[in-house]
Short mmCIF file of C-alpha atoms in Angstrom, two decimals:
data_model
loop_
_atom_site.label_atom_id
_atom_site.label_comp_id
_atom_site.label_asym_id
_atom_site.label_seq_id
_atom_site.Cartn_x
_atom_site.Cartn_y
_atom_site.Cartn_z
CA UNK A 1 0.08 -0.19 -0.05
CA UNK A 2 0.80 3.31 -0.59
CA UNK A 3 2.26 5.99 1.93
CA UNK A 4 -0.38 8.54 2.50
CA UNK A 5 1.82 11.04 0.73
CA UNK A 6 2.71 9.16 -2.51
CA UNK A 7 -1.39 7.75 -2.43
CA UNK A 8 -2.49 11.60 -2.41
CA UNK A 9 -0.47 12.31 -5.38
CA UNK A 10 -1.56 9.19 -6.90
CA UNK A 11 -5.30 9.95 -6.47
CA UNK A 12 -4.57 13.53 -7.61
CA UNK A 13 -3.21 12.06 -10.96
CA UNK A 14 -6.12 10.15 -11.24
CA UNK A 15 -8.62 12.37 -10.93
CA UNK A 16 -6.67 14.92 -13.66
CA UNK A 17 -7.85 12.36 -16.09
CA UNK A 18 -10.83 14.52 -16.62
CA UNK A 19 -13.59 11.46 -15.83
CA UNK A 20 -16.03 10.83 -13.44
CA UNK A 21 -14.47 7.98 -11.20
CA UNK A 22 -16.43 5.61 -8.99
CA UNK A 23 -15.21 5.15 -5.32
CA UNK A 24 -14.79 1.46 -5.89
CA UNK A 25 -12.70 2.24 -9.30
CA UNK A 26 -10.50 4.45 -6.82
CA UNK A 27 -10.07 1.88 -4.41
CA UNK A 28 -9.05 -0.72 -6.77
CA UNK A 29 -6.70 1.53 -8.78
CA UNK A 30 -5.00 2.82 -5.52
CA UNK A 31 -5.32 -0.87 -3.84
CA UNK A 32 -6.81 0.81 -0.53
CA UNK A 33 -10.44 0.66 1.07
CA UNK A 34 -13.35 3.01 -0.21
CA UNK A 35 -13.19 4.52 3.37
CA UNK A 36 -9.69 5.14 2.78
CA UNK A 37 -10.48 7.02 -0.81
CA UNK A 38 -13.05 9.06 1.27
CA UNK A 39 -10.69 10.61 3.56
CA UNK A 40 -7.88 10.93 1.01
CA UNK A 41 -10.79 13.00 -1.24
CA UNK A 42 -11.25 14.94 2.10
CA UNK A 43 -7.63 15.91 2.27
CA UNK A 44 -7.43 17.10 -1.27
CA UNK A 45 -10.29 19.46 -0.71
CA UNK A 46 -8.37 20.72 2.49
CA UNK A 47 -5.37 21.39 -0.09
CA UNK A 48 -8.08 23.44 -2.12
CA UNK A 49 -8.76 20.77 -4.74
CA UNK A 50 -12.42 21.50 -5.77
CA UNK A 51 -13.15 17.83 -6.06
CA UNK A 52 -17.47 17.12 -6.12
CA UNK A 53 -19.04 14.22 -5.80
CA UNK A 54 -21.09 12.50 -8.45
CA UNK A 55 -24.61 11.34 -7.80
CA UNK A 56 -25.15 7.76 -8.93
CA UNK A 57 -26.12 4.45 -7.92
CA UNK A 58 -22.57 3.81 -7.23
CA UNK A 59 -21.69 7.28 -6.31
CA UNK A 60 -18.32 8.63 -7.49
CA UNK A 61 -16.24 11.78 -7.50
CA UNK A 62 -14.72 14.74 -10.21
CA UNK A 63 -12.18 17.07 -10.16
CA UNK A 64 -13.61 20.36 -11.05
CA UNK A 65 -12.52 23.58 -12.23
CA UNK A 66 -11.66 26.00 -9.21
CA UNK A 67 -11.14 29.68 -8.97
CA UNK A 68 -7.22 29.50 -8.34
CA UNK A 69 -4.67 27.43 -10.48
CA UNK A 70 -4.04 24.44 -8.09
CA UNK A 71 -0.56 22.38 -8.37
CA UNK A 72 -1.02 19.96 -11.24
CA UNK A 73 0.76 16.76 -12.00
CA UNK A 74 2.37 15.32 -15.58
CA UNK A 75 3.80 12.45 -16.74
CA UNK A 76 7.44 12.37 -18.36
CA UNK A 77 5.82 12.90 -21.65
CA UNK A 78 3.26 15.75 -20.50
CA UNK A 79 5.84 17.42 -19.00
CA UNK A 80 8.38 17.41 -21.86
CA UNK A 81 5.67 18.20 -24.48
CA UNK A 82 4.60 21.32 -21.97
CA UNK A 83 8.16 22.39 -21.90
CA UNK A 84 8.51 22.17 -25.84
CA UNK A 85 5.38 24.02 -26.25
CA UNK A 86 6.41 26.72 -23.68
CA UNK A 87 9.89 27.26 -25.65
CA UNK A 88 8.60 27.01 -28.78
CA UNK A 89 6.48 30.20 -27.97
CA UNK A 90 9.13 31.88 -25.77
CA UNK A 91 11.17 32.24 -29.44
CA UNK A 92 9.05 35.04 -31.11
CA UNK A 93 5.48 34.50 -30.15
CA UNK A 94 3.16 37.21 -28.98
CA UNK A 95 3.36 35.75 -25.35
CA UNK A 96 7.17 35.13 -25.34
CA UNK A 97 7.85 36.74 -21.92
CA UNK A 98 4.81 35.20 -20.34
CA UNK A 99 5.89 31.63 -21.55
CA UNK A 100 9.61 32.08 -20.80
CA UNK A 101 8.67 32.83 -17.07
CA UNK A 102 6.31 29.44 -17.13
CA UNK A 103 9.31 27.66 -18.47
CA UNK A 104 11.41 28.71 -15.87
CA UNK A 105 9.05 27.59 -12.91
CA UNK A 106 8.41 24.49 -15.12
CA UNK A 107 12.27 23.69 -15.37
CA UNK A 108 12.85 24.42 -11.45
CA UNK A 109 10.93 21.65 -10.50
CA UNK A 110 11.36 19.09 -13.22
CA UNK A 111 13.29 15.98 -12.23
CA UNK A 112 17.16 16.09 -13.53
CA UNK A 113 16.27 13.42 -16.37
CA UNK A 114 13.65 15.47 -18.04
CA UNK A 115 15.13 19.01 -17.19
CA UNK A 116 18.14 17.48 -19.43
CA UNK A 117 15.96 16.67 -22.15
CA UNK A 118 14.31 20.18 -22.36
CA UNK A 119 17.67 21.61 -22.08
CA UNK A 120 19.00 19.63 -24.98
CA UNK A 121 16.13 21.39 -27.29
CA UNK A 122 17.50 24.51 -29.15
CA UNK A 123 14.90 26.65 -31.05
CA UNK A 124 15.86 29.50 -32.87
CA UNK A 125 12.81 31.77 -34.33
CA UNK A 126 13.78 33.28 -37.43
CA UNK A 127 10.93 36.12 -38.50
CA UNK A 128 10.21 36.78 -41.75
CA UNK A 129 11.51 40.43 -42.96
CA UNK A 130 8.25 41.88 -43.71
CA UNK A 131 7.50 41.27 -39.92
CA UNK A 132 10.73 42.92 -38.88
CA UNK A 133 8.60 45.58 -37.41
CA UNK A 134 5.89 43.73 -35.53
CA UNK A 135 5.50 44.82 -31.84
CA UNK A 136 4.37 42.33 -29.39
CA UNK A 137 1.21 41.88 -28.78
CA UNK A 138 0.57 41.86 -24.97
CA UNK A 139 -1.68 38.48 -23.74
CA UNK A 140 -4.23 40.70 -22.00
CA UNK A 141 -5.35 42.20 -25.28
CA UNK A 142 -5.71 39.17 -26.87
CA UNK A 143 -7.98 37.87 -23.59
CA UNK A 144 -10.00 41.17 -23.84
CA UNK A 145 -10.73 40.75 -27.72
CA UNK A 146 -11.42 37.00 -27.42
CA UNK A 147 -13.94 37.79 -24.50
CA UNK A 148 -15.84 40.54 -26.77
CA UNK A 149 -15.52 38.25 -30.01
CA UNK A 150 -17.52 35.16 -27.39
CA UNK A 151 -19.73 37.77 -26.21
CA UNK A 152 -20.66 39.32 -29.22
CA UNK A 153 -20.57 43.12 -27.84
CA UNK A 154 -19.38 46.02 -29.76
CA UNK A 155 -15.84 47.03 -28.91
CA UNK A 156 -14.64 50.92 -28.57
CA UNK A 157 -10.70 51.40 -28.69
CA UNK A 158 -7.91 53.66 -29.22
CA UNK A 159 -5.50 52.99 -32.17
CA UNK A 160 -2.41 53.83 -32.32
CA UNK A 161 -1.27 55.45 -35.09
CA UNK A 162 0.98 54.23 -37.54
CA UNK A 163 4.50 55.35 -38.82
CA UNK A 164 3.98 59.06 -40.59
CA UNK A 165 0.19 59.02 -39.52
CA UNK A 166 -1.74 60.84 -37.44
CA UNK A 167 -3.84 59.49 -34.35
CA UNK A 168 -7.01 58.02 -35.43
CA UNK A 169 -10.23 58.89 -33.61
CA UNK A 170 -11.65 56.10 -31.13
CA UNK A 171 -12.86 53.44 -33.19
CA UNK A 172 -16.34 51.45 -32.37
CA UNK A 173 -16.86 48.52 -34.16
CA UNK A 174 -18.36 44.91 -34.00
CA UNK A 175 -15.80 42.28 -33.49
CA UNK A 176 -16.13 38.94 -35.41
CA UNK A 177 -12.43 37.05 -35.60
CA UNK A 178 -9.17 37.02 -34.25
CA UNK A 179 -6.57 35.96 -36.79
CA UNK A 180 -2.66 35.87 -37.32
CA UNK A 181 -1.62 36.19 -40.94
CA UNK A 182 2.53 36.14 -41.84
CA UNK A 183 3.46 36.69 -38.23
CA UNK A 184 0.89 38.92 -37.12
CA UNK A 185 -2.33 39.25 -35.42
CA UNK A 186 -5.48 41.18 -36.52
CA UNK A 187 -8.81 41.90 -35.52
CA UNK A 188 -11.63 41.24 -38.38
CA UNK A 189 -14.45 43.52 -37.50
CA UNK A 190 -17.28 45.65 -38.83
CA UNK A 191 -16.44 49.42 -38.43
CA UNK A 192 -19.52 50.96 -37.51
CA UNK A 193 -18.68 54.58 -38.36
CA UNK A 194 -17.05 53.47 -41.86
CA UNK A 195 -20.39 50.90 -42.17
CA UNK A 196 -17.43 48.35 -43.87
CA UNK A 197 -15.36 45.61 -43.03
CA UNK A 198 -12.13 46.43 -41.90
CA UNK A 199 -9.12 44.53 -40.31
CA UNK A 200 -7.09 46.41 -37.60
CA UNK A 201 -3.59 45.17 -36.33
CA UNK A 202 -3.66 43.92 -32.55
CA UNK A 203 -0.75 45.63 -31.29
CA UNK A 204 -2.02 49.43 -31.96
CA UNK A 205 -5.24 48.26 -30.26
CA UNK A 206 -6.24 49.52 -27.04
CA UNK A 207 -9.41 48.49 -25.90
CA UNK A 208 -11.48 50.74 -23.70
CA UNK A 209 -14.70 50.07 -21.09
CA UNK A 210 -17.13 49.59 -21.09
CA UNK A 211 -18.22 47.43 -23.77
CA UNK A 212 -20.80 48.35 -26.10
CA UNK A 213 -24.24 46.63 -26.45
CA UNK A 214 -24.41 42.96 -27.95
CA UNK A 215 -24.98 42.53 -31.85
CA UNK A 216 -25.86 40.01 -34.12
CA UNK A 217 -23.17 38.68 -36.33
CA UNK A 218 -22.91 39.83 -40.17
CA UNK A 219 -21.72 37.30 -42.60
CA UNK A 220 -18.28 37.89 -44.02
CA UNK A 221 -17.73 38.85 -47.44
CA UNK A 222 -16.32 35.23 -49.51
CA UNK A 223 -18.37 33.25 -46.94
CA UNK A 224 -15.29 32.85 -44.55
CA UNK A 225 -12.47 34.23 -42.83
CA UNK A 226 -9.71 32.65 -44.78
CA UNK A 227 -11.21 33.94 -47.88
CA UNK A 228 -11.48 37.57 -46.55
CA UNK A 229 -8.11 37.82 -44.93
CA UNK A 230 -6.10 36.83 -48.55
CA UNK A 231 -8.68 38.72 -50.55
CA UNK A 232 -7.65 41.72 -48.62
CA UNK A 233 -3.86 41.36 -48.26
CA UNK A 234 -3.71 40.00 -51.99
CA UNK A 235 -1.70 43.05 -54.24
CA UNK A 236 -1.60 45.35 -51.05
CA UNK A 237 1.78 44.21 -49.98
CA UNK A 238 0.77 40.72 -48.90
CA UNK A 239 2.63 38.55 -51.07
CA UNK A 240 0.06 35.48 -51.42
CA UNK A 241 0.45 32.38 -53.32
CA UNK A 242 -2.43 30.81 -55.25
CA UNK A 243 -1.56 27.17 -53.91
CA UNK A 244 -2.88 24.73 -56.14
CA UNK A 245 -4.35 22.53 -53.13
CA UNK A 246 -6.15 24.56 -49.95
CA UNK A 247 -7.15 22.92 -47.22
CA UNK A 248 -8.96 23.74 -43.84
CA UNK A 249 -8.59 22.09 -40.27
CA UNK A 250 -9.34 22.71 -36.96
CA UNK A 251 -6.23 21.58 -34.50
CA UNK A 252 -6.71 21.17 -30.72
CA UNK A 253 -4.07 23.65 -30.03
CA UNK A 254 -4.10 27.56 -29.02
CA UNK A 255 -4.01 29.76 -31.86
CA UNK A 256 -0.53 31.50 -30.94
CA UNK A 257 1.29 27.91 -30.97
CA UNK A 258 0.02 27.71 -34.15
CA UNK A 259 0.83 30.56 -35.76
CA UNK A 260 4.45 30.81 -35.69
CA UNK A 261 4.55 27.52 -37.87
CA UNK A 262 1.65 28.44 -40.52
CA UNK A 263 3.28 31.86 -42.04
CA UNK A 264 1.25 31.38 -45.41
CA UNK A 265 -1.85 29.70 -43.92
CA UNK A 266 -4.38 31.79 -42.20
CA UNK A 267 -5.21 30.91 -38.07
CA UNK A 268 -8.34 31.72 -36.75
CA UNK A 269 -9.01 31.52 -32.83
CA UNK A 270 -11.70 29.74 -31.65
CA UNK A 271 -11.01 29.27 -28.00
CA UNK A 272 -8.47 28.94 -25.73
CA UNK A 273 -7.64 25.51 -26.93
CA UNK A 274 -8.65 25.38 -30.55
CA UNK A 275 -7.84 27.26 -33.75
CA UNK A 276 -8.83 26.92 -37.25
CA UNK A 277 -6.01 26.57 -39.94
CA UNK A 278 -6.54 27.20 -43.56
CA UNK A 279 -3.24 26.08 -45.43
CA UNK A 280 -2.09 25.71 -48.87
CA UNK A 281 0.44 23.28 -50.39
CA UNK A 282 1.47 22.02 -54.03
CA UNK A 283 0.29 18.86 -53.46
CA UNK A 284 -2.57 17.12 -51.43
CA UNK A 285 -0.46 14.42 -49.65
CA UNK A 286 1.96 17.75 -48.85
CA UNK A 287 -0.49 19.30 -47.23
CA UNK A 288 -1.64 16.49 -45.36
CA UNK A 289 1.53 15.82 -44.36
CA UNK A 290 2.34 19.42 -43.31
CA UNK A 291 -0.65 19.68 -41.10
CA UNK A 292 0.16 16.16 -39.44
CA UNK A 293 3.56 18.01 -37.81
CA UNK A 294 1.17 19.34 -35.25
CA UNK A 295 0.75 17.10 -32.61
CA UNK A 296 -2.71 17.17 -31.83
CA UNK A 297 -6.35 16.21 -32.92
CA UNK A 298 -7.10 17.17 -36.56
CA UNK A 299 -10.53 17.88 -37.57
CA UNK A 300 -10.87 18.03 -41.63
CA UNK A 301 -13.23 20.79 -42.31
CA UNK A 302 -12.75 20.18 -46.12
CA UNK A 303 -12.14 19.28 -48.93
CA UNK A 304 -12.54 16.08 -49.32
CA UNK A 305 -9.46 15.17 -51.01
CA UNK A 306 -7.63 16.42 -47.94
CA UNK A 307 -9.49 13.78 -45.86
CA UNK A 308 -8.53 11.28 -48.70
CA UNK A 309 -4.51 12.59 -48.27
CA UNK A 310 -4.90 11.53 -44.84
CA UNK A 311 -6.10 8.50 -45.13
CA UNK A 312 -3.88 7.53 -47.70
CA UNK A 313 -0.87 8.87 -45.22
CA UNK A 314 -2.41 7.01 -42.37
CA UNK A 315 -2.20 3.45 -44.44
CA UNK A 316 1.38 4.56 -45.79
CA UNK A 317 2.69 5.19 -42.16
CA UNK A 318 0.60 1.88 -40.49
CA UNK A 319 2.48 -0.15 -43.31
CA UNK A 320 5.89 1.45 -42.57
CA UNK A 321 5.51 0.55 -39.05
CA UNK A 322 4.25 -3.15 -39.12
CA UNK A 323 7.19 -3.55 -41.87
CA UNK A 324 9.97 -2.21 -39.36
CA UNK A 325 10.32 -4.44 -36.09
CA UNK A 326 12.31 -2.96 -32.94
CA UNK A 327 14.00 -6.57 -32.87
CA UNK A 328 14.58 -7.20 -36.26
CA UNK A 329 15.00 -4.13 -38.27
CA UNK A 330 13.61 -3.80 -41.72
CA UNK A 331 11.58 -6.77 -42.78
CA UNK A 332 13.34 -8.48 -45.95
#
């Protein structure tokens, strides 16, 4: 039987799987009695973990979201993956400073074997020449814009002048989308003063409070944000390639994590953990392979050729995995 401290950690690790656990299942997993499970649950609650009791024939427990971030447990692979994501974000994204601080905190508590693996990773972010004047976007501004977009509330903001221009009057818009294009963040919105669609550089936006009334969303020209953005920048200082194969997917990653690796694509924020990516390539197989490098779940929106390319690659990779045995090497 585990000692109390290690048993509490094991119990917490199980509860972090984001599912309901019956008391009997937890007792069986930890090789303890149901009474001990109840006592350990109470100890975790005293430490600040919001564990609720699930009603039902057998009863159970669930770890809920709380009002503050409690200590978390990660297995080795999760810890390394988190460190890699933070180091990537710290190498030139809009949340670089926060990512660096988070990485330092994580590294400090890592066991030596994991710290060594993370320290071997070296990432250098190379920004395209056109983005050399890009100022960093604060995480708070992204959160503020995401909130009003989700709430469908009108937004008032000051818009910092570009070089050589005078300051604009405060803007009043209906915000629709946050997107990245060629290493820059943009807000796509309906400008209520100009009665037209506009794109605003996010690093120049200073939101005002309070926000305005709620509004009914309008239909974007072109039908989707990718068509709208590419049409706006084509021939207007933004180099656009008319790829013969272009597809749309939803990735289980934040937009800020995808944007640095999708320079020629359009990344649209869908939430804190999801984004839409529209990307092009010279072939459907090449496009599927390029999207597959993102280590996350992928939902293909379209077209059917892209889904077929993923199926072909999956079959090819499966065959390659079966043809090579770790013990014997490649099959003869």
